[in-house]
GROMACS .gro file of C-alpha atoms in nm:
model
  441
    1MET     CA    1  16.908   6.500   6.221
    2GLY     CA    2  17.223   6.561   6.415
    3SER     CA    3  17.579   6.537   6.293
    4ASN     CA    4  17.568   6.163   6.345
    5ARG     CA    5  17.291   6.121   6.086
    6GLN     CA    6  17.333   6.373   5.806
    7ILE     CA    7  17.105   6.329   5.510
    8TRP     CA    8  17.197   6.521   5.196
    9LEU     CA    9  16.847   6.629   5.104
   10ARG     CA   10  16.760   6.765   5.446
   11PHE     CA   11  16.642   7.124   5.467
   12PHE     CA   12  16.551   7.308   5.783
   13CYS     CA   13  16.316   7.602   5.815
   14VAL     CA   14  16.481   7.934   5.887
   15ILE     CA   15  16.205   8.011   6.133
   16LEU     CA   16  16.448   7.853   6.380
   17LEU     CA   17  16.598   8.200   6.400
   18LEU     CA   18  16.355   8.211   6.694
   19GLY     CA   19  16.544   8.361   6.984
   20SER     CA   20  16.791   8.553   6.766
   21LEU     CA   21  16.523   8.788   6.637
   22PRO     CA   22  16.513   9.099   6.856
   23HIS     CA   23  16.154   9.056   6.977
   24ALA     CA   24  16.071   8.692   6.907
   25ARG     CA   25  15.921   8.473   7.179
   26PRO     CA   26  16.067   8.668   7.471
   27SER     CA   27  15.885   8.464   7.734
   28GLN     CA   28  16.050   8.141   7.621
   29VAL     CA   29  16.413   8.261   7.605
   30PRO     CA   30  16.480   8.421   7.941
   31GLU     CA   31  16.777   8.631   8.042
   32THR     CA   32  17.048   8.413   8.190
   33ALA     CA   33  17.223   8.500   8.519
   34ARG     CA   34  17.597   8.542   8.555
   35GLN     CA   35  17.772   8.217   8.472
   36THR     CA   36  17.963   7.975   8.687
   37PRO     CA   37  18.318   7.885   8.574
   38ARG     CA   38  18.188   7.550   8.443
   39GLU     CA   39  17.911   7.718   8.241
   40HIS     CA   40  18.164   7.962   8.098
   41GLN     CA   41  18.388   7.673   7.992
   42LEU     CA   42  18.094   7.499   7.824
   43ASP     CA   43  18.030   7.816   7.627
   44LEU     CA   44  18.395   7.832   7.522
   45ASP     CA   45  18.380   7.467   7.415
   46SER     CA   46  18.062   7.543   7.220
   47PHE     CA   47  18.230   7.836   7.046
   48GLU     CA   48  18.515   7.608   6.938
   49GLN     CA   49  18.273   7.343   6.812
   50VAL     CA   50  18.080   7.598   6.607
   51TRP     CA   51  18.396   7.742   6.454
   52LYS     CA   52  18.538   7.397   6.376
   53THR     CA   53  18.212   7.274   6.223
   54VAL     CA   54  18.202   7.568   5.984
   55TYR     CA   55  18.571   7.522   5.906
   56GLU     CA   56  18.530   7.154   5.819
   57LYS     CA   57  18.178   7.127   5.678
   58HIS     CA   58  18.088   7.453   5.505
   59PHE     CA   59  18.004   7.375   5.142
   60ASP     CA   60  18.246   7.644   5.022
   61PRO     CA   61  18.611   7.575   5.121
   62THR     CA   62  18.681   7.949   5.087
   63TRP     CA   63  18.389   8.037   5.322
   64GLY     CA   64  18.264   8.291   5.071
   65GLY     CA   65  18.594   8.476   5.076
   66VAL     CA   66  18.599   8.507   5.456
   67ASP     CA   67  18.929   8.432   5.633
   68TRP     CA   68  18.778   8.190   5.884
   69LYS     CA   69  19.102   8.144   6.079
   70ALA     CA   70  19.129   8.519   6.124
   71VAL     CA   71  18.767   8.524   6.240
   72HIS     CA   72  18.859   8.277   6.515
   73ALA     CA   73  19.147   8.494   6.627
   74GLU     CA   74  18.917   8.796   6.639
   75PHE     CA   75  18.625   8.641   6.825
   76ARG     CA   76  18.795   8.405   7.071
   77PRO     CA   77  18.899   8.693   7.303
   78ARG     CA   78  18.545   8.832   7.287
   79MET     CA   79  18.412   8.492   7.385
   80GLU     CA   80  18.652   8.468   7.679
   81ALA     CA   81  18.523   8.804   7.807
   82THR     CA   82  18.154   8.701   7.813
   83LYS     CA   83  17.980   8.680   8.149
   84SER     CA   84  17.645   8.525   8.058
   85ARG     CA   85  17.492   8.276   7.818
   86ARG     CA   86  17.317   8.556   7.635
   87GLU     CA   87  17.647   8.738   7.578
   88ALA     CA   88  17.807   8.414   7.460
   89ARG     CA   89  17.530   8.352   7.210
   90ALA     CA   90  17.561   8.708   7.082
   91VAL     CA   91  17.932   8.659   7.013
   92ILE     CA   92  17.875   8.331   6.828
   93ARG     CA   93  17.589   8.475   6.623
   94THR     CA   94  17.796   8.780   6.531
   95MET     CA   95  18.078   8.551   6.422
   96LEU     CA   96  17.838   8.346   6.208
   97SER     CA   97  17.694   8.662   6.052
   98ARG     CA   98  18.029   8.713   5.875
   99LEU     CA   99  17.924   8.429   5.642
  100LYS     CA  100  17.622   8.631   5.524
  101LEU     CA  101  17.414   8.314   5.482
  102THR     CA  102  17.098   8.168   5.628
  103HIS     CA  103  17.096   7.833   5.807
  104PHE     CA  104  17.384   7.931   6.038
  105ASN     CA  105  17.239   8.004   6.380
  106LEU     CA  106  17.185   7.892   6.739
  107ILE     CA  107  16.875   7.736   6.893
  108PRO     CA  108  16.870   7.831   7.264
  109SER     CA  109  16.868   7.532   7.496
  110GLU     CA  110  16.563   7.677   7.676
  111LEU     CA  111  16.353   7.608   7.367
  112TYR     CA  112  16.429   7.237   7.381
  113GLY     CA  113  16.322   7.215   7.742
  114ASP     CA  114  16.020   7.445   7.738
  115LEU     CA  115  15.872   7.303   7.418
  116SER     CA  116  15.952   6.934   7.436
  117ARG     CA  117  15.831   6.832   7.784
  118PRO     CA  118  15.496   6.919   7.941
  119ASP     CA  119  15.656   6.928   8.286
  120ALA     CA  120  15.944   7.154   8.181
  121GLY     CA  121  15.926   7.530   8.214
  122ARG     CA  122  15.569   7.642   8.275
  123GLY     CA  123  15.381   7.410   8.042
  124GLU     CA  124  15.282   7.342   7.683
  125PRO     CA  125  15.288   7.621   7.423
  126GLY     CA  126  14.967   7.806   7.343
  127ALA     CA  127  14.846   8.019   7.053
  128THR     CA  128  14.572   8.268   6.967
  129GLY     CA  129  14.479   8.122   6.629
  130ILE     CA  130  14.572   8.444   6.447
  131HIS     CA  131  14.776   8.423   6.125
  132LEU     CA  132  14.926   8.753   6.015
  133ARG     CA  133  15.143   8.930   5.764
  134VAL     CA  134  15.299   9.275   5.775
  135ILE     CA  135  15.161   9.469   5.478
  136ASP     CA  136  15.262   9.830   5.411
  137GLY     CA  137  15.410   9.846   5.760
  138ARG     CA  138  15.091   9.726   5.933
  139ALA     CA  139  15.050   9.393   6.114
  140LEU     CA  140  14.730   9.259   5.958
  141VAL     CA  141  14.532   8.947   6.041
  142ILE     CA  142  14.511   8.742   5.719
  143SER     CA  143  14.318   8.446   5.862
  144VAL     CA  144  14.177   8.318   6.190
  145ARG     CA  145  14.176   7.947   6.272
  146PRO     CA  146  13.823   7.812   6.317
  147GLY     CA  147  13.741   7.741   6.681
  148SER     CA  148  14.045   7.931   6.807
  149PRO     CA  149  14.040   8.188   7.089
  150ALA     CA  150  14.069   8.466   6.830
  151GLU     CA  151  13.768   8.346   6.632
  152GLN     CA  152  13.560   8.308   6.946
  153ALA     CA  153  13.647   8.667   7.036
  154GLY     CA  154  13.530   8.788   6.695
  155VAL     CA  155  13.870   8.879   6.544
  156ARG     CA  156  13.846   8.900   6.164
  157PRO     CA  157  14.084   8.911   5.864
  158GLY     CA  158  14.197   9.262   5.780
  159TRP     CA  159  14.207   9.382   6.141
  160GLU     CA  160  14.531   9.552   6.238
  161ILE     CA  161  14.721   9.442   6.549
  162LEU     CA  162  14.813   9.757   6.738
  163GLN     CA  163  14.937   9.633   7.074
  164ILE     CA  164  15.021   9.299   7.238
  165GLY     CA  165  15.038   9.312   7.614
  166LYS     CA  166  15.205   9.644   7.690
  167LYS     CA  167  15.406   9.655   7.367
  168GLU     CA  168  15.301   9.877   7.079
  169ILE     CA  169  15.369   9.700   6.751
  170ALA     CA  170  15.432   9.987   6.508
  171PRO     CA  171  15.765  10.109   6.658
  172GLN     CA  172  15.904   9.755   6.657
  173LEU     CA  173  15.810   9.707   6.293
  174VAL     CA  174  15.973  10.034   6.194
  175ALA     CA  175  16.298   9.935   6.367
  176ALA     CA  176  16.303   9.585   6.218
  177ALA     CA  177  16.216   9.712   5.869
  178ARG     CA  178  16.504   9.959   5.883
  179GLU     CA  179  16.750   9.688   5.990
  180PHE     CA  180  16.644   9.437   5.722
  181GLU     CA  181  16.576   9.675   5.432
  182GLY     CA  182  16.676   9.507   5.105
  183ASN     CA  183  16.704   9.164   5.268
  184THR     CA  184  16.493   8.883   5.122
  185LEU     CA  185  16.415   8.771   5.479
  186LYS     CA  186  16.252   9.104   5.564
  187GLU     CA  187  15.896   8.971   5.543
  188LEU     CA  188  15.986   8.676   5.765
  189VAL     CA  189  16.151   8.896   6.026
  190LEU     CA  190  15.868   9.150   6.037
  191THR     CA  191  15.607   8.877   6.070
  192ASP     CA  192  15.797   8.698   6.342
  193VAL     CA  193  15.845   9.018   6.542
  194VAL     CA  194  15.467   9.015   6.589
  195ALA     CA  195  15.387   8.643   6.569
  196GLY     CA  196  15.636   8.562   6.844
  197ARG     CA  197  15.440   8.782   7.085
  198LEU     CA  198  15.115   8.606   6.999
  199GLU     CA  199  15.249   8.284   7.147
  200GLY     CA  200  15.298   8.179   7.507
  201ILE     CA  201  15.190   7.911   7.749
  202LYS     CA  202  14.863   7.726   7.703
  203GLY     CA  203  14.603   7.862   7.947
  204ASP     CA  204  14.768   8.202   7.991
  205SER     CA  205  14.581   8.520   7.897
  206LEU     CA  206  14.712   8.758   7.633
  207ALA     CA  207  14.588   9.116   7.601
  208LEU     CA  208  14.542   9.248   7.246
  209SER     CA  209  14.441   9.582   7.099
  210LEU     CA  210  14.326   9.578   6.735
  211LEU     CA  211  14.185   9.818   6.479
  212ASP     CA  212  13.869   9.661   6.338
  213GLY     CA  213  13.708   9.707   5.998
  214THR     CA  214  13.512  10.013   6.107
  215GLY     CA  215  13.818  10.199   6.232
  216GLN     CA  216  13.743  10.135   6.598
  217THR     CA  217  14.004  10.013   6.846
  218VAL     CA  218  13.890   9.696   7.022
  219HIS     CA  219  14.051   9.523   7.317
  220HIS     CA  220  14.050   9.149   7.387
  221SER     CA  221  14.203   8.917   7.645
  222LEU     CA  222  14.253   8.579   7.479
  223VAL     CA  223  14.320   8.257   7.669
  224LEU     CA  224  14.589   8.077   7.470
  225ALA     CA  225  14.489   7.734   7.338
  226GLU     CA  226  14.672   7.440   7.183
  227PRO     CA  227  14.830   7.535   6.848
  228ARG     CA  228  14.709   7.392   6.521
  229GLY     CA  229  14.844   7.059   6.396
  230THR     CA  230  15.012   6.744   6.522
  231LYS     CA  231  15.324   6.778   6.736
  232PHE     CA  232  15.624   6.615   6.574
  233GLN     CA  233  15.990   6.597   6.672
  234ILE     CA  234  16.288   6.453   6.495
  235GLY     CA  235  16.657   6.451   6.584
  236ASN     CA  236  16.795   6.776   6.724
  237LEU     CA  237  16.503   6.992   6.615
  238PRO     CA  238  16.270   7.129   6.880
  239PRO     CA  239  15.914   6.998   6.840
  240VAL     CA  240  15.709   7.153   6.561
  241ARG     CA  241  15.344   7.141   6.461
  242VAL     CA  242  15.253   6.975   6.134
  243TRP     CA  243  14.921   7.050   5.962
  244PHE     CA  244  14.767   7.022   5.616
  245GLU     CA  245  14.445   7.131   5.450
  246GLN     CA  246  14.264   6.981   5.152
  247LYS     CA  247  13.957   7.124   4.978
  248THR     CA  248  13.817   7.233   4.643
  249VAL     CA  249  13.796   7.597   4.536
  250GLY     CA  250  13.643   7.777   4.240
  251PRO     CA  251  13.510   7.543   3.970
  252GLY     CA  252  13.622   7.218   4.132
  253ILE     CA  253  13.992   7.311   4.152
  254GLY     CA  254  14.194   7.102   4.395
  255TYR     CA  255  14.364   7.291   4.680
  256PHE     CA  256  14.628   7.155   4.918
  257ALA     CA  257  14.815   7.358   5.182
  258PHE     CA  258  15.065   7.252   5.448
  259ASP     CA  259  15.308   7.425   5.679
  260ILE     CA  260  15.637   7.237   5.656
  261PHE     CA  261  15.815   6.963   5.460
  262ILE     CA  262  15.872   6.721   5.747
  263ALA     CA  263  15.692   6.426   5.908
  264PRO     CA  264  15.663   6.217   5.589
  265GLY     CA  265  15.456   5.958   5.775
  266ILE     CA  266  15.191   6.228   5.828
  267LEU     CA  267  15.229   6.450   5.524
  268MET     CA  268  15.286   6.208   5.236
  269PRO     CA  269  14.978   5.988   5.296
  270ALA     CA  270  14.768   6.306   5.313
  271PHE     CA  271  14.919   6.441   4.990
  272ASN     CA  272  14.885   6.105   4.816
  273ASN     CA  273  14.517   6.088   4.907
  274ALA     CA  274  14.466   6.445   4.789
  275MET     CA  275  14.627   6.376   4.452
  276LYS     CA  276  14.411   6.069   4.399
  277ALA     CA  277  14.102   6.277   4.478
  278PHE     CA  278  14.212   6.562   4.247
  279MET     CA  279  14.328   6.351   3.952
  280ASN     CA  280  14.040   6.470   3.732
  281ALA     CA  281  14.024   6.826   3.867
  282PRO     CA  282  14.054   7.111   3.613
  283GLY     CA  283  14.350   7.250   3.805
  284LEU     CA  284  14.556   7.214   4.120
  285ILE     CA  285  14.666   7.483   4.367
  286LEU     CA  286  14.950   7.411   4.610
  287ASP     CA  287  14.961   7.675   4.881
  288LEU     CA  288  15.315   7.712   5.019
  289ARG     CA  289  15.267   8.054   5.179
  290GLY     CA  290  15.431   8.049   5.520
  291ASN     CA  291  15.582   7.707   5.450
  292GLY     CA  292  15.921   7.690   5.622
  293GLY     CA  293  16.072   7.411   5.413
  294GLY     CA  294  16.215   7.093   5.559
  295GLN     CA  295  16.309   6.763   5.399
  296GLY     CA  296  16.403   6.777   5.033
  297GLU     CA  297  16.310   6.414   4.974
  298ILE     CA  298  15.947   6.502   5.045
  299ALA     CA  299  15.960   6.766   4.772
  300CYS     CA  300  16.096   6.503   4.533
  301GLY     CA  301  15.823   6.259   4.635
  302MET     CA  302  15.545   6.514   4.583
  303SER     CA  303  15.685   6.613   4.244
  304GLY     CA  304  15.644   6.253   4.128
  305TRP     CA  305  15.268   6.317   4.114
  306LEU     CA  306  15.318   6.611   3.876
  307VAL     CA  307  15.611   6.529   3.644
  308SER     CA  308  15.574   6.245   3.395
  309GLU     CA  309  15.920   6.249   3.233
  310LYS     CA  310  16.183   6.023   3.386
  311GLY     CA  311  16.528   6.156   3.473
  312ARG     CA  312  16.412   6.509   3.558
  313ASP     CA  313  16.521   6.689   3.875
  314LEU     CA  314  16.436   6.981   4.104
  315GLY     CA  315  16.792   7.108   4.100
  316THR     CA  316  17.136   7.022   4.230
  317ILE     CA  317  17.277   6.991   4.581
  318ARG     CA  318  17.642   7.094   4.602
  319THR     CA  319  17.852   7.006   4.903
  320ARG     CA  320  18.224   7.048   4.948
  321GLU     CA  321  18.284   6.697   4.815
  322ASP     CA  322  17.984   6.604   4.601
  323THR     CA  323  17.722   6.718   4.354
  324LEU     CA  324  17.386   6.543   4.386
  325LYS     CA  325  17.069   6.572   4.179
  326MET     CA  326  16.725   6.597   4.342
  327ILE     CA  327  16.573   6.335   4.114
  328VAL     CA  328  16.198   6.322   4.050
  329ARG     CA  329  16.055   5.971   4.023
  330PRO     CA  330  15.720   5.981   3.839
  331ARG     CA  331  15.423   5.791   3.978
  332PRO     CA  332  15.241   5.531   3.769
  333GLU     CA  333  14.962   5.786   3.734
  334VAL     CA  334  15.062   6.154   3.708
  335TYR     CA  335  14.830   6.453   3.739
  336PRO     CA  336  14.811   6.610   3.390
  337GLY     CA  337  14.639   6.942   3.461
  338PRO     CA  338  14.768   7.294   3.530
  339VAL     CA  339  14.939   7.357   3.864
  340ALA     CA  340  14.952   7.689   4.050
  341VAL     CA  341  15.187   7.737   4.346
  342LEU     CA  342  15.128   8.015   4.599
  343VAL     CA  343  15.430   8.163   4.781
  344ASP     CA  344  15.530   8.462   4.992
  345GLY     CA  345  15.824   8.592   5.192
  346LEU     CA  346  15.773   8.317   5.450
  347SER     CA  347  15.808   8.040   5.189
  348LEU     CA  348  16.157   7.910   5.258
  349CYS     CA  349  16.410   7.646   5.169
  350GLY     CA  350  16.232   7.325   5.060
  351ALA     CA  351  15.926   7.528   4.964
  352GLU     CA  352  16.139   7.747   4.737
  353ILE     CA  353  16.314   7.446   4.587
  354PHE     CA  354  15.983   7.267   4.523
  355ALA     CA  355  15.816   7.572   4.364
  356GLY     CA  356  16.120   7.673   4.160
  357GLY     CA  357  16.186   7.318   4.048
  358LEU     CA  358  15.830   7.268   3.924
  359ARG     CA  359  15.848   7.596   3.732
  360ASP     CA  360  16.180   7.502   3.571
  361LEU     CA  361  16.023   7.175   3.462
  362GLY     CA  362  15.733   7.361   3.305
  363ARG     CA  363  15.484   7.216   3.552
  364ALA     CA  364  15.379   7.516   3.760
  365ARG     CA  365  15.299   7.885   3.751
  366ILE     CA  366  15.389   8.075   4.068
  367PHE     CA  367  15.170   8.341   4.233
  368GLY     CA  368  15.236   8.571   4.528
  369THR     CA  369  15.540   8.765   4.649
  370ARG     CA  370  15.914   8.698   4.645
  371THR     CA  371  16.021   8.408   4.867
  372GLY     CA  372  16.266   8.435   5.156
  373GLY     CA  373  16.582   8.326   4.975
  374ALA     CA  374  16.691   8.066   5.230
  375ALA     CA  375  16.775   7.756   5.031
  376LEU     CA  376  17.066   7.568   5.181
  377GLY     CA  377  17.104   7.207   5.293
  378GLY     CA  378  17.165   7.196   5.666
  379SER     CA  379  17.194   6.994   5.981
  380ILE     CA  380  17.161   7.058   6.352
  381GLU     CA  381  17.388   6.935   6.629
  382ARG     CA  382  17.383   6.990   7.003
  383LEU     CA  383  17.662   7.191   7.158
  384PRO     CA  384  17.836   7.127   7.493
  385ASN     CA  385  17.630   7.403   7.658
  386GLY     CA  386  17.303   7.246   7.543
  387ASP     CA  387  17.223   7.489   7.261
  388GLY     CA  388  17.150   7.361   6.913
  389PHE     CA  389  17.370   7.471   6.623
  390MET     CA  390  17.213   7.488   6.279
  391TYR     CA  391  17.465   7.499   5.996
  392ALA     CA  392  17.465   7.456   5.618
  393PHE     CA  393  17.675   7.192   5.447
  394ALA     CA  394  17.519   7.217   5.099
  395ASN     CA  395  17.408   7.482   4.850
  396HIS     CA  396  17.122   7.444   4.604
  397VAL     CA  397  17.112   7.544   4.238
  398THR     CA  398  16.787   7.517   4.046
  399ALA     CA  399  16.754   7.315   3.728
  400GLY     CA  400  16.759   7.650   3.547
  401GLY     CA  401  17.093   7.741   3.705
  402ARG     CA  402  16.964   7.993   3.961
  403VAL     CA  403  17.089   8.022   4.318
  404LEU     CA  404  16.796   8.083   4.552
  405GLU     CA  405  17.001   8.159   4.864
  406GLY     CA  406  16.993   8.533   4.926
  407ASN     CA  407  16.789   8.592   4.610
  408GLY     CA  408  16.458   8.419   4.661
  409LEU     CA  409  16.211   8.315   4.396
  410VAL     CA  410  16.021   8.584   4.205
  411PRO     CA  411  15.666   8.469   4.117
  412ASP     CA  412  15.536   8.468   3.762
  413VAL     CA  413  15.240   8.673   3.887
  414LEU     CA  414  15.321   8.925   4.161
  415VAL     CA  415  15.019   8.982   4.385
  416GLN     CA  416  14.977   9.044   4.758
  417HIS     CA  417  14.709   9.096   5.019
  418THR     CA  418  14.551   9.435   5.076
  419ARG     CA  419  14.366   9.539   5.388
  420GLU     CA  420  14.059   9.630   5.186
  421ALA     CA  421  14.039   9.285   5.027
  422LEU     CA  422  14.100   9.106   5.357
  423LEU     CA  423  13.819   9.301   5.523
  424GLN     CA  424  13.596   9.179   5.241
  425GLY     CA  425  13.699   8.820   5.309
  426ARG     CA  426  13.901   8.798   4.987
  427ASP     CA  427  14.238   8.632   4.922
  428LEU     CA  428  14.380   8.809   4.616
  429ILE     CA  429  14.664   8.562   4.567
  430LEU     CA  430  14.433   8.262   4.568
  431GLU     CA  431  14.188   8.445   4.342
  432ALA     CA  432  14.464   8.514   4.086
  433ALA     CA  433  14.551   8.146   4.073
  434ILE     CA  434  14.187   8.043   4.035
  435ASP     CA  435  14.135   8.296   3.754
  436TRP     CA  436  14.442   8.165   3.569
  437ILE     CA  437  14.320   7.807   3.582
  438ARG     CA  438  13.961   7.904   3.494
  439ASN     CA  439  14.076   8.099   3.186
  440LEU     CA  440  14.295   7.822   3.048
  441LYS     CA  441  14.154   7.639   2.747
   0.00000   0.00000   0.00000
């Protein structure tokens, strides 16, 4: 997926903000010592490549009204004054922030090494099995993966995460919430502030303090285990985990959830099998909560199971030179029943395009909370200093003429988790979708 192999309908998950978030994954992006002259030159060369890439490939030749040449003149002296890789990255990220867009960021080189090779760094990544969201300023467990360290320790949905290691969570959430107030990526940032600290190296121990359902503070030391899903890597992306879940809920309603729109060789056969199994179901629920997006062509392929009319599309991709439609190609047999799509603030990019496109085509009703508003077509290239550079070369406009970038997708039915419901083992968003399908004639 590097610059040598750009594909128009390629969308990358904004979760690759990774090391740029103030508290995300600190153990995997270490402080860098003072640079050698060669390292400093590589950073300068990387700065120039980033600036030039934006200058030549940004989808808007006016750069959103930003004088990009003047930006170079302003930031080049700052770059020359840097004395470490961390300082260099900060200058480049600050420069990119002038664009006020997602999909422009750096992926630290350490992430490629630590995550892609078992013998690099300290080992393979590990996880607790806790999935969380920040609700009303509190980091709440929304689900626990079966068989995970967290489940074995007795952690339950609705519990509040108070402390990870020696870090109290509440002050960090307050600071991040203040910084991102009014931003559609606020839910993503708040979640990642906590989720990043729940990850580490497989086999390491992680100390947690949580508030349980009875109001008691409990302490656990969890040994991190292998994360959920199949490891998959493509192009200049660091490795990611791909998982999916298929089941029936309520009165025989089909349910399919997955975490990211990549790995078509894994995801599409699973989705195809699910659609064949659900063809006579009274309704279908597609759970895109926490889905970071990915490859737009997968969204088009999935839509072919749900849209019967030929010549329809999920929206338009606009680059500096071209305008391309995301065409839906119907399958020989198309699912005819009602479709509910679940989203939240961590539903990004391809997930937003898929959900919004289906709604514009009259094929889905959306439940949950506003999405993250990160819907640009992007690519990733490696820089001279080894970092990855994610940049956008295309914008997306829905079939209904809406721009999702910076705005997000507002559900038809706004509903979110509550601590009380989670403690009762209830998923209010899923329940709302089930009730809608059950009440349809």
